Coordinates of C-alpha atoms in Angstrom, one line a residue:
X1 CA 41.6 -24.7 -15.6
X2 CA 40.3 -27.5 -18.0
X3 CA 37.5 -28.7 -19.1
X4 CA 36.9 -32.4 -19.4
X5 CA 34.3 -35.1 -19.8
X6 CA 33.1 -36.6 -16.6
X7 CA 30.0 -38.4 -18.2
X8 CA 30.0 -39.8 -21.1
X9 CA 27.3 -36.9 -22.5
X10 CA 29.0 -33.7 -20.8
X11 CA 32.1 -31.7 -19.8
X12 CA 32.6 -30.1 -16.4
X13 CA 35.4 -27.8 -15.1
X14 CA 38.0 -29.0 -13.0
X15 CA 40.8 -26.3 -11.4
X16 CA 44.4 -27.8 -10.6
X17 CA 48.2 -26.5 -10.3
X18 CA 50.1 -30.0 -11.8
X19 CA 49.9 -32.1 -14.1
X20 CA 48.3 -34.8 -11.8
X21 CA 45.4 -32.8 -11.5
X22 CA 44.8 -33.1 -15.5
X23 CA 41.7 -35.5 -15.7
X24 CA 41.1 -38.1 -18.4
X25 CA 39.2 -36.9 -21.4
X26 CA 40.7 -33.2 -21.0
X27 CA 39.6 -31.4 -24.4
X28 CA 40.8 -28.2 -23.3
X29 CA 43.3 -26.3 -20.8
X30 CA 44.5 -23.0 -20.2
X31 CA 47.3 -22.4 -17.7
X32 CA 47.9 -19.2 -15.9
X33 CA 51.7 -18.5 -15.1
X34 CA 54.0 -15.6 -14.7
X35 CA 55.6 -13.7 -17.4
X36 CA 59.4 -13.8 -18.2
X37 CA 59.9 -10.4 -16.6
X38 CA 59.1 -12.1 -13.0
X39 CA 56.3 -9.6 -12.8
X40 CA 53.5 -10.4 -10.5
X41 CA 51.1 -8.2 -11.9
X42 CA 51.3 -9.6 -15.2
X43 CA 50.6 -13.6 -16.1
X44 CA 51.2 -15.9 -19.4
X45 CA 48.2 -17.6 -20.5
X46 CA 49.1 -20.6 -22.2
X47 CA 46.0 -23.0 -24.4
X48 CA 45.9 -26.7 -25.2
X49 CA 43.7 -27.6 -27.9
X50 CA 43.7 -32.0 -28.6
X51 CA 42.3 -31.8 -31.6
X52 CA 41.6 -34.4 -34.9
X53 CA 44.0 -36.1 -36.8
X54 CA 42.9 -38.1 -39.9
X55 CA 40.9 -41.1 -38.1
X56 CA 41.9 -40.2 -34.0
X57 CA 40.9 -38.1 -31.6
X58 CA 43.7 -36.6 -28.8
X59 CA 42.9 -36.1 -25.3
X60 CA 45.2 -34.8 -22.7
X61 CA 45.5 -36.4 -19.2
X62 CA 47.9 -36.2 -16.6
X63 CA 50.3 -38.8 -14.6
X64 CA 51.5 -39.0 -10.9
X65 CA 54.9 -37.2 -12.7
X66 CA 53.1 -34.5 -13.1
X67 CA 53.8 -34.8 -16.8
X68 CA 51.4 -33.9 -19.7
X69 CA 49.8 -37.0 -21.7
X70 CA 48.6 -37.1 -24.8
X71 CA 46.2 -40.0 -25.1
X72 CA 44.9 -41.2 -29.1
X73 CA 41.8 -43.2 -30.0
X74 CA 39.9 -44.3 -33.4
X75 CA 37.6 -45.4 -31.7
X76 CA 37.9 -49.1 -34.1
X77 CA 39.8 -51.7 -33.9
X78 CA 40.6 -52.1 -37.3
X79 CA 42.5 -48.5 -37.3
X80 CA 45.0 -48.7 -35.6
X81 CA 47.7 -47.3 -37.6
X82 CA 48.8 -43.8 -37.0
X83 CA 51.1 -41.3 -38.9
X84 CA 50.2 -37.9 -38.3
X85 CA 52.1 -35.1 -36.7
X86 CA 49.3 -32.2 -35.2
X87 CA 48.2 -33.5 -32.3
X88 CA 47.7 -30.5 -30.1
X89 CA 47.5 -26.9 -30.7
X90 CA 49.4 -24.4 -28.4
X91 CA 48.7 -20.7 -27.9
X92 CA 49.8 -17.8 -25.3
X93 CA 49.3 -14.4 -24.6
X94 CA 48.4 -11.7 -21.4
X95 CA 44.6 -12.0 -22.1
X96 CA 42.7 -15.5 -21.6
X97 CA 39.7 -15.1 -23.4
X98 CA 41.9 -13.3 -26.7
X99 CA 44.3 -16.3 -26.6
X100 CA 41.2 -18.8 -26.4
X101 CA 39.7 -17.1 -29.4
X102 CA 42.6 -16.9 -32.2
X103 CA 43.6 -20.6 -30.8
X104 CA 40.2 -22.3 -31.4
X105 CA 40.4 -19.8 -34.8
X106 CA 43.8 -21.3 -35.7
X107 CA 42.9 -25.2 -35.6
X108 CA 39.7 -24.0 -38.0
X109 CA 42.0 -22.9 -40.2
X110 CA 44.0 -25.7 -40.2
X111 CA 41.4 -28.9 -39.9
X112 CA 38.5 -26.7 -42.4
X113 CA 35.9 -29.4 -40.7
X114 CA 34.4 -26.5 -38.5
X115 CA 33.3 -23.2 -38.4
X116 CA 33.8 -20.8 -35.7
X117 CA 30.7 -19.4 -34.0
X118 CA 30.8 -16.1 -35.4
X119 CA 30.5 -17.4 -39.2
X120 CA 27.5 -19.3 -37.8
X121 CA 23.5 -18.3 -38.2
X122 CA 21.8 -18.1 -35.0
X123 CA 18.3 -19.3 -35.0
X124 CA 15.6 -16.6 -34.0
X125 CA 14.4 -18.7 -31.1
X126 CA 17.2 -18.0 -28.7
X127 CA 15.7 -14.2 -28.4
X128 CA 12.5 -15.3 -26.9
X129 CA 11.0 -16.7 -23.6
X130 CA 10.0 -20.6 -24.2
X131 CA 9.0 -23.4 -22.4
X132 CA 10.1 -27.1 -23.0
X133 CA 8.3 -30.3 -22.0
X134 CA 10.5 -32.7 -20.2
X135 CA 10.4 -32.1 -16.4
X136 CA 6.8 -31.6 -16.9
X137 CA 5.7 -34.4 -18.1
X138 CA 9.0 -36.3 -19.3
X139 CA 8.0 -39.2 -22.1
X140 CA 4.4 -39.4 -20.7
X141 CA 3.9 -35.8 -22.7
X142 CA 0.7 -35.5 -25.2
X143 CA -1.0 -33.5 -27.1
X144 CA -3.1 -32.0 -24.7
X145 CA -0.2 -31.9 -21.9
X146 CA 1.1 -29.4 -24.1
X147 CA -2.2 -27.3 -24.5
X148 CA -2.3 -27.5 -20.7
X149 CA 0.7 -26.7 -19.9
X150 CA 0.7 -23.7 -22.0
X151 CA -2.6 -22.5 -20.7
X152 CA -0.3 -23.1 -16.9
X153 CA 2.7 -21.0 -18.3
X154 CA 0.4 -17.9 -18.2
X155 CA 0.3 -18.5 -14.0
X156 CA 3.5 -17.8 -13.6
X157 CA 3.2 -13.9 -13.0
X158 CA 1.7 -14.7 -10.2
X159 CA 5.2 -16.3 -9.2
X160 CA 7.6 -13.6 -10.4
X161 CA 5.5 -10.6 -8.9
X162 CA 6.3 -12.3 -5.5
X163 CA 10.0 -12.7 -6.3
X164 CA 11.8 -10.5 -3.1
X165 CA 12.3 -7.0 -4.8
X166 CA 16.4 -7.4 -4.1
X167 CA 16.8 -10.0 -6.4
X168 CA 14.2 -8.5 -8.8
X169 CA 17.2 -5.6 -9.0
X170 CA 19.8 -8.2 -9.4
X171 CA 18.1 -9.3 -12.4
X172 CA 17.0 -6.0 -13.8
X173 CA 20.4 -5.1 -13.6
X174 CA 22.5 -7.7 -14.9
X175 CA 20.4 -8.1 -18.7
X176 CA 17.8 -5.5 -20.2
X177 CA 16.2 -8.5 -21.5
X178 CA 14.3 -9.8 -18.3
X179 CA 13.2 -5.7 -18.6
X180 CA 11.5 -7.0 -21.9
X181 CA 10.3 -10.2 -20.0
X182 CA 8.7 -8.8 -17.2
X183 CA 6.9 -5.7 -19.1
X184 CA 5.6 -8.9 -21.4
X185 CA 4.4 -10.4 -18.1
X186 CA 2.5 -7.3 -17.0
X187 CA 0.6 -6.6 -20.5
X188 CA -0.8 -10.5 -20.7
X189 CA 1.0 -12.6 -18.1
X190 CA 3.7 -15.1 -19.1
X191 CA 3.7 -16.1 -22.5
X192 CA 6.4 -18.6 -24.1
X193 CA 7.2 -17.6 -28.2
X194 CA 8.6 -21.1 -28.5
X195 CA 8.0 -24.4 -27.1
X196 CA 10.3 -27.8 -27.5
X197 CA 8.3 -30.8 -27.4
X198 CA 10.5 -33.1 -26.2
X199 CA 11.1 -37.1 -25.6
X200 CA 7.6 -38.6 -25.7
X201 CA 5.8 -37.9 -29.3
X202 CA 7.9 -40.4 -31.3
X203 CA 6.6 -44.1 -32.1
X204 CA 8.8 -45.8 -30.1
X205 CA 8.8 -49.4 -28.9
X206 CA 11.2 -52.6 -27.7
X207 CA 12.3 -55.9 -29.3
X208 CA 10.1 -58.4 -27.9
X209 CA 13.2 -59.9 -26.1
X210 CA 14.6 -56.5 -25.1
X211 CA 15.8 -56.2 -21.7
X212 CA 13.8 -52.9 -20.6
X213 CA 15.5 -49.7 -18.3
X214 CA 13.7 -47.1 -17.1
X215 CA 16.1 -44.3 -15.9
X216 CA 14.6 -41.6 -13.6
X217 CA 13.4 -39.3 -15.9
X218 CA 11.4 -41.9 -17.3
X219 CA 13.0 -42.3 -21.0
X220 CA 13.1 -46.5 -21.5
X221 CA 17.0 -46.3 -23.1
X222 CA 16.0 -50.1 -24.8
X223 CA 12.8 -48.4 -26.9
X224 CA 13.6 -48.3 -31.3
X225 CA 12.4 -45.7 -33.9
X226 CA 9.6 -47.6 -35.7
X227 CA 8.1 -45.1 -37.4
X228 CA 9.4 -41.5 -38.5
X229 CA 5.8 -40.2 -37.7
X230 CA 4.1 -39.1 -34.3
X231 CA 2.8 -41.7 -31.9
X232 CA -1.6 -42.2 -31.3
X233 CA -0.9 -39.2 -28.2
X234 CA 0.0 -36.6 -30.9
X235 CA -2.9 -37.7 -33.4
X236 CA -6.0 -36.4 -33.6
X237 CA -8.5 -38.6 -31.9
X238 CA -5.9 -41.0 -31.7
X239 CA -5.6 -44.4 -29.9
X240 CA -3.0 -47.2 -29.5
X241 CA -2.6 -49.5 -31.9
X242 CA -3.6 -47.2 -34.6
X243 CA -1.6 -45.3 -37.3
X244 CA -3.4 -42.3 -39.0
X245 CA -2.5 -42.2 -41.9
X246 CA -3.5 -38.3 -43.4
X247 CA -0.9 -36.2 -42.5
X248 CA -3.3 -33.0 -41.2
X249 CA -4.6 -35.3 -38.2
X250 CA -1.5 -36.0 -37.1
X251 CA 1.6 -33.7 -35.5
X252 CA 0.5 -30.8 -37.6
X253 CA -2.7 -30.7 -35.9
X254 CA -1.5 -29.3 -32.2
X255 CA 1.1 -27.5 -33.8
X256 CA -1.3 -25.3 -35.7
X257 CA -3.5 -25.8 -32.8
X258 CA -0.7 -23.7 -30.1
X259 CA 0.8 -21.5 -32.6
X260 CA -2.7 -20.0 -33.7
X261 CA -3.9 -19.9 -29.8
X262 CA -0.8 -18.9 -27.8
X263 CA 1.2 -17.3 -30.8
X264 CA 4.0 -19.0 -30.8
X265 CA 6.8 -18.1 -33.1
X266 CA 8.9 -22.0 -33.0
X267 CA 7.9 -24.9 -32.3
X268 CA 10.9 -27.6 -31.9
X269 CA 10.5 -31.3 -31.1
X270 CA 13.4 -34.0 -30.1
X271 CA 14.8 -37.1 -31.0
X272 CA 18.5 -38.7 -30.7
X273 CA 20.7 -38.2 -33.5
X274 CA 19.8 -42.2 -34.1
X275 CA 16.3 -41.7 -34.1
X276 CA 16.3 -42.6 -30.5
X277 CA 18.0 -44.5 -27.7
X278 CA 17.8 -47.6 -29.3
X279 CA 18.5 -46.1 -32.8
X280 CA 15.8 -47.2 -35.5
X281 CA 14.4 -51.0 -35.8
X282 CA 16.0 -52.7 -38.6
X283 CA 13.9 -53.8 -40.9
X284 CA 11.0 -51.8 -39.7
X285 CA 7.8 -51.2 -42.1
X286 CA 8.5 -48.3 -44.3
X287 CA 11.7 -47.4 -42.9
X288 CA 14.2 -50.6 -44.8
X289 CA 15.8 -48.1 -47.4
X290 CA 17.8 -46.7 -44.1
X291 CA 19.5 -50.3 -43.8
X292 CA 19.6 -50.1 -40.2
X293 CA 21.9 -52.7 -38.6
X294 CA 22.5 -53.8 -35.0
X295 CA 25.6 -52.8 -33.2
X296 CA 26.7 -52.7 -29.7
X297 CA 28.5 -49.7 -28.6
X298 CA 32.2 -50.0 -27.0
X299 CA 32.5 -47.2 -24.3
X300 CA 36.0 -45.2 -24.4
X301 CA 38.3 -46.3 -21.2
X302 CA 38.7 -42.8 -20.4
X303 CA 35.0 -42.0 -20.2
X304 CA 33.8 -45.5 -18.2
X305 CA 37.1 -44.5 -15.5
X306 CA 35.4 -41.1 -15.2
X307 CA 31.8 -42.5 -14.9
X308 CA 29.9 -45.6 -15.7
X309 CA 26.8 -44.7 -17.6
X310 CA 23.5 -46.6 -16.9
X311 CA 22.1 -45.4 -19.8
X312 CA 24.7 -46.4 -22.3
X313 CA 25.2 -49.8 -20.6
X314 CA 21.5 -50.3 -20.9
X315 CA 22.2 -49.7 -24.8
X316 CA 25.7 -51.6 -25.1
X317 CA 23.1 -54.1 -23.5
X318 CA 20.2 -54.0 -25.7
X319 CA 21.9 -52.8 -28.5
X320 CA 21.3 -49.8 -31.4
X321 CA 19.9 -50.1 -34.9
X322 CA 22.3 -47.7 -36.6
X323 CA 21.4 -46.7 -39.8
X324 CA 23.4 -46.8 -42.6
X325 CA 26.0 -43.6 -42.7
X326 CA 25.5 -43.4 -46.3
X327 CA 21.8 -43.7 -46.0
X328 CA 21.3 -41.0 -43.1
X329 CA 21.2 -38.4 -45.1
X330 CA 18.1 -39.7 -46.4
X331 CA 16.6 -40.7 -42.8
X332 CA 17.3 -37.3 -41.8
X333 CA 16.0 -35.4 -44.9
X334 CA 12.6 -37.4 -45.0
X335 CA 12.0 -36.9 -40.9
X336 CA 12.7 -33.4 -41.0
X337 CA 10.6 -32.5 -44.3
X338 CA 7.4 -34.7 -42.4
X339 CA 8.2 -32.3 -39.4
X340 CA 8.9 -29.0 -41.7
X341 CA 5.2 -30.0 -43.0
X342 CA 3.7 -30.0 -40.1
X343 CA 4.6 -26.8 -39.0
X344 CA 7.9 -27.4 -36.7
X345 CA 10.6 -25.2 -36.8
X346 CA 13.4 -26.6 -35.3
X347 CA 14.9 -29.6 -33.5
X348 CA 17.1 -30.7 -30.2
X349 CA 19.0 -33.5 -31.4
X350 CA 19.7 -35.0 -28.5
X351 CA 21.8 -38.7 -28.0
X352 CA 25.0 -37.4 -30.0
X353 CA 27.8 -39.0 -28.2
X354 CA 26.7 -42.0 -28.7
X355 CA 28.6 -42.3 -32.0
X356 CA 31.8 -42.4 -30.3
X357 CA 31.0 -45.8 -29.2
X358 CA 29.8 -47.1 -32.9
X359 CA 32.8 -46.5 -35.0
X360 CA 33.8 -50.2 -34.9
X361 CA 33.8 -51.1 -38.3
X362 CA 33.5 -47.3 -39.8
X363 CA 36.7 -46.4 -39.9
X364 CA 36.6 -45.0 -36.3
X365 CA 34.8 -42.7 -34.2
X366 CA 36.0 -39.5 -36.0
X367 CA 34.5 -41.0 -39.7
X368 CA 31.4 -41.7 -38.2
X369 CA 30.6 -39.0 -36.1
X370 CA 31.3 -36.3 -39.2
X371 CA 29.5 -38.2 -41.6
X372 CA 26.6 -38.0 -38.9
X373 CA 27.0 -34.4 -38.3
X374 CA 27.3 -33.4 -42.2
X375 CA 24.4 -35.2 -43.1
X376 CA 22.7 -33.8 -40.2
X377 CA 23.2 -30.1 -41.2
X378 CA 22.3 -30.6 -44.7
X379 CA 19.0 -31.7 -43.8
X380 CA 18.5 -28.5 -40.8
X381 CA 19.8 -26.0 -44.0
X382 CA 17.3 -28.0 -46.2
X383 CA 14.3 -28.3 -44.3
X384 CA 14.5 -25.6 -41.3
X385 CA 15.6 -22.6 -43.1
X386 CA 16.3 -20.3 -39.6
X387 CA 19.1 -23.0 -38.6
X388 CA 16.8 -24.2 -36.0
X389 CA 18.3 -27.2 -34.1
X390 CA 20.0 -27.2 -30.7
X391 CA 22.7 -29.9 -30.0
X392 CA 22.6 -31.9 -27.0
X393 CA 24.5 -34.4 -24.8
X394 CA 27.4 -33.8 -27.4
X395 CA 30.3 -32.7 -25.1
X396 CA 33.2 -34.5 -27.7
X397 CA 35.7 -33.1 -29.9
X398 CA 34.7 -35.3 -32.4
X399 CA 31.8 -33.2 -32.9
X400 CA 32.3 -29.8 -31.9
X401 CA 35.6 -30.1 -34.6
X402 CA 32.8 -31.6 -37.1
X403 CA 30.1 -28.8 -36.8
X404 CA 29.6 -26.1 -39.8
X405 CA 26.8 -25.0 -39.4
X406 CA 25.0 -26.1 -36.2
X407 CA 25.0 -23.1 -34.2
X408 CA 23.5 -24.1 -30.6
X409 CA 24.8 -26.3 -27.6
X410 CA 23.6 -27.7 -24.7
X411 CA 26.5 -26.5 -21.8
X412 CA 26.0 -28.7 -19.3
X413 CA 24.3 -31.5 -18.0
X414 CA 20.8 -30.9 -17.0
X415 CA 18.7 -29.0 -14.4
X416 CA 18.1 -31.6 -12.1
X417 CA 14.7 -29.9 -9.7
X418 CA 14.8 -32.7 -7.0
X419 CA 18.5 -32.1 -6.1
X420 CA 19.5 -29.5 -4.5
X421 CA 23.1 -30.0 -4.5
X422 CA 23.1 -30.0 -8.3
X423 CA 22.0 -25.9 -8.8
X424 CA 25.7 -24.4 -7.9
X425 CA 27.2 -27.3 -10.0
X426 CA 25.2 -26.9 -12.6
X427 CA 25.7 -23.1 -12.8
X428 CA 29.2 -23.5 -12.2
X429 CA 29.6 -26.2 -15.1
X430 CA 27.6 -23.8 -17.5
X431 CA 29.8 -21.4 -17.1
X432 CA 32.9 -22.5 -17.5
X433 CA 32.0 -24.9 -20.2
X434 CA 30.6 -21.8 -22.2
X435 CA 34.6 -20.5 -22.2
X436 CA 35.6 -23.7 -24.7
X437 CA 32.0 -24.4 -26.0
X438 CA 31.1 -20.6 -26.7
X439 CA 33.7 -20.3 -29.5
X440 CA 32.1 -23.2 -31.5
X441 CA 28.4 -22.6 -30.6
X442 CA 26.0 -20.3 -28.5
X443 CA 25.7 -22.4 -25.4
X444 CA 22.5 -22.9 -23.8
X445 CA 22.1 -23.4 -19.9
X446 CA 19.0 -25.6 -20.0
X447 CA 15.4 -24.8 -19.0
X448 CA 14.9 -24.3 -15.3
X449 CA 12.0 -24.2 -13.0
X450 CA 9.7 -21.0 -12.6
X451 CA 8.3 -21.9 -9.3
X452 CA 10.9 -23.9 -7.8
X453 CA 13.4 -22.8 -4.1
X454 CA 16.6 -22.2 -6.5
X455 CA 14.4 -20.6 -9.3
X456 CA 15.4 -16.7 -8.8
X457 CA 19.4 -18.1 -8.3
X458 CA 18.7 -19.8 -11.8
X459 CA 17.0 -16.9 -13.6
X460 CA 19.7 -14.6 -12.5
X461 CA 22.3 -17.1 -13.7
X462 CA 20.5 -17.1 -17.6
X463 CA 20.2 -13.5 -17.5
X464 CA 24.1 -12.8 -17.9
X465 CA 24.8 -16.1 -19.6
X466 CA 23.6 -14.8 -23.0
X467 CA 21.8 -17.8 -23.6
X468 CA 18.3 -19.1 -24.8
X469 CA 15.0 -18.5 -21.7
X470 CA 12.9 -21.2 -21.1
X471 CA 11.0 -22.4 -18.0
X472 CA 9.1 -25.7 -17.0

C-alpha cells in the first residue's frame, strides 16, 4: 500500500503487488510479505520513507521492471548539484502501525526539521462540534451569512432526531463523543463551539489585465491580497469602495457579535499561505515592506503526469506575488496580530503546495517551503497562543518534513455534496492518508453536510476517525 499525490494539493491510496504499480509522487510505502520462516500466519512489514536531503526532495515510483525508482527534484534550476547519501529510510517488523511509528520517529531524529505528532500541542478546537462556511456560501460569505447561518445550525436536530435508529447505534457505538453531541442537541438543539470563516472575507481583487477563472466552488484563482484587513462585507455598515479605517468596526465586530450570542469558544478564518491565490499585489498600498514580486510557478512533472490542475494553470497563467521569504515573517506576524485583535483564534492556511512550484531562484523547493513554514509557526506561537491553525491542501514532504509545531492537517481532498461518487473515495482517502499523515499531524476529514443523502455514512466515518466535527 502507498500513499501518493494524485493532485497537485492531496495524497490518495493506491494498493499494488509490483513495482509497476508504484505511482509517481509515492511519499510513502509499506509492503506486506512473508517472514523467513515461510510461515503464513506471520508477515514482514517493510516502510519506505523518501525523505529530504539538503536542497531535494525524493520520491519513489515504479517502472514496467517492476524495479523501485528513486526520483530527486530541487525544484530550481540553478541547483542542480547533488551529493548526499540518505535518500530513503527503511524499516521492518511483524506489526504495521509499530514499524510506521519508530520509522517516521527515526528520520526526526535524523533531519531535526520536524516534530512528531506526539511532541506537538493540539489546539482545543478539535474537541468541539463546529461549523465552517465554504459549501454554504463559498467566497460570496458575509457578515450576516455567518449570523444566519448560525441561527440555521440550531435546525439541525430536527435532522438528526430523524436519522433511522440503526445507524443512530452505529454511531453511538463506535465514539462516546457523538453521546456528548447528541445530549448537547436535546438540551438546546445544535450548537457549533467554533466556526471557520473561510475564503470570502479578505480584500481581494485582479490586475486590470488579469485573465480571470472561476473554478466551481467559486474562488477566482487570478484575485491578489491588497489589503491584510477584512473586505466592506465584514465591516460594520460597510460598502464597496470603502475602507474603514477603526479597527472595532471592522472583523472584530461579528466576531464579538457570534461569540457573545452563540457562545462560541474559536473562531478561525482562512487565507493561502501567500495571502491568497494570487499571493499579495506587489507594490500594494501599505503592504510594500513585504517586497512582493511576481513569479510564475513551474509545476513538478510527476504531479502534471498524475493530474493537470486548473487552478494552478490559472496561476502559472496569471501569475503570484510572492512575498519576500525574508520578509514573511513580518507579513505573517502583522496579519495574524490584526486577526488576534479582533478576536480570532485560529487559522486554516490553506494554498500550501503551491511553494513547490516557486523555488526557482530560492535555492529550490525544500528552502522555500521551510522558510515559509518556520516563519509561519512563529507567528501561530506568537499570536494564537492554543496552536490554532489547520494546514490545508499541503499533501508534500517538503512540508510535513518542515512542520514543528503545526499540529493539524487536512487528510484528503474535499467533501464534494454534488458528487456522489466522491463520499466512498473520499472516506477511503481519509483513511488511509491518516496512516502516513497521523504521525506528523492530527488529520482532519473535512466538514460534511448535516442534511445531505450520504450525511449519516459521513458522520459515522468522523466518529472513529478521531478527528475535528464540523458540519455545513
Amino acid at each position: 500500500m502507498c500513499t501518493f499525490r494524485f493532485k497537485m494539493w492531496w495524497m490518495t491510496q493506491r494498493m499494488g503487488s509490483s513495482g509497476r504499480d508504484i505511482p509517481v509522487e509515492t511519499q510513502f510505502l509499506i509492503v506486506e510479505a512473508a517472514d523467513c520462516a515461510g510461515d503464513e500466519q506471520s508477515a514482514v512489514y517493510t516502510v519506505f520513507l523518501p525523505i529530504l536531503e539538503g536542497s531535494f526532495r525524493a520520491v519513489l515510483q515504479g517502472n514496467e521492471n517492476d524495479e523501485l525508482e528513486i526520483c530527486l527534484e530541487s525544484g530550481d534550476p540553478a541547483v542542480e548539484s547533488f551529493e548526499g547519501t540518505h535518500l530513503v529510510f527503511v524499516g521492518a517488523g511483524s506489526d504495521p502501525f509499530e514499524v510506521i511509528t519508530n520509522a517516521v520517529k527515526a528520520v526526526e531524529r535524523h533531519l531535526q526539521t520536524f516534530s512528531h505528532r506526539e511532541k506537538k500541542k493540539m489546539p482545543d478546537m478539535l474537541n468541539w462540534f463546529g461549523w465552517c462556511t465554504w459549501d454554504a456560501f463559498y467566497t460570496d460569505v458575509t457578515a450576516e451569512g455567518v449570523k444566519e447561518g448560525l441561527q440555521r445550525c440550531l435546525t439541525y436536530l430536527v435532522y438528526f432526531r430523524q436519522c433511522h435508529a440503526y445507524h443512530m447505534r452505529i454511531i453511538l457505538k463506535f465514539h462516546n463523543v457523538f453521546l456528548y453531541f447528541f445530549s448537547s442537541f436535546e438540551k438546546g438543539g445544535t450548537a457549533p463551539k467554533f466556526v471557520i470563516i473561510d475564503d470570502g472575507w479578505q480584500s481581494v481583487s485582479m490586475d486590470p489585465a488579469g485573465s480571470a477563472f472561476v473554478s466551481d466552488n467559486a474562488a477566482n484563482f487570478a484575485n491578489r491580497l491588497y489589503d491584510i484587513k477584512e473586505n466592506h462585507k465584514f465591516q460594520k455598515n460597510g460598502r464597496k469602495g470603502h475602507r474603514e479605517e477603526d479597527p472595532a468596526n471592522g472583523l472584530a465586530h461579528i466576531v464579538s457579535e457570534i461569540k457573545g450570542k452563540h457562545e462560541l469558544k474559536y473562531v478561525y478564518v482562512w487565507h493561502a499561505i501567500t495571502g491568497y491565490w494570487g499571493g499579495v499585489r506587489p507594490g500594494a498600498d501599505g503592504m510594500e515592506h513585504y517586497q512582493s514580486k511576481m513569479q510564475y510557478p513551474v509545476s513538478s512533472p510527476g504531479v502534471q503526469k498524475n493530474e493537470p490542475c486548473e487552478a494552478f494553470n490559472s496561476i502559472a497563467d496569471n501569475g503570484l506575488g510572492l512575498v519576500d521569504p525574508d520578509k514573511v515573517f513580518s507579513f505573517y506576524n502583522e496579519l495574524h496580530s490584526y486577526l488576534a485583535s479582533a478576536g480570532v483564534d485560529g487559522v486554516k492556511v490553506d494554498v500550501q503546495n503551491i511553494l513547490e512550484a516557486l523555488g526557482g531562484g530560492h535555492g529550490g523547493r525544500v528552502l522555500l517551503s521551510r522558510k515559509y513554514q518556520q516563519a509561519l509557526e512563529a507567528s501561530i506561537a506568537r499570536n494564537f497562543r492554543d496552536n490554532g491553525i489547520i494546514c490545508c491542501m499541503s499533501h508534500n514532504t517538503d512540508n510535513l518534513y518542515s512542520s514543528k509545531r503545526n499540529a493539524v492537517v487536512r487528510a484528503s481532498d474535499d467533501f464534494w455534496p454534488r458528487d456522489p461518487a466522491s463520499h466512498t473515495i473520499h472516506i477511503a482517502s481519509v483513511a488511509y492518508n491518516t496512516v502516513f499523515l497521523g504521525e506528523f499531524m492530527q488529520p482532519d476529514w473535512d466538514m460534511f453536510h448535516s442534511v445531505h443523502p450520504m450525511a449519516e455514512y459521513h458522520a459515522a466515518a468522523r466518529a472513529v476517525g478521531g478527528c475535528a466535527i464540523y458540519v455545513r
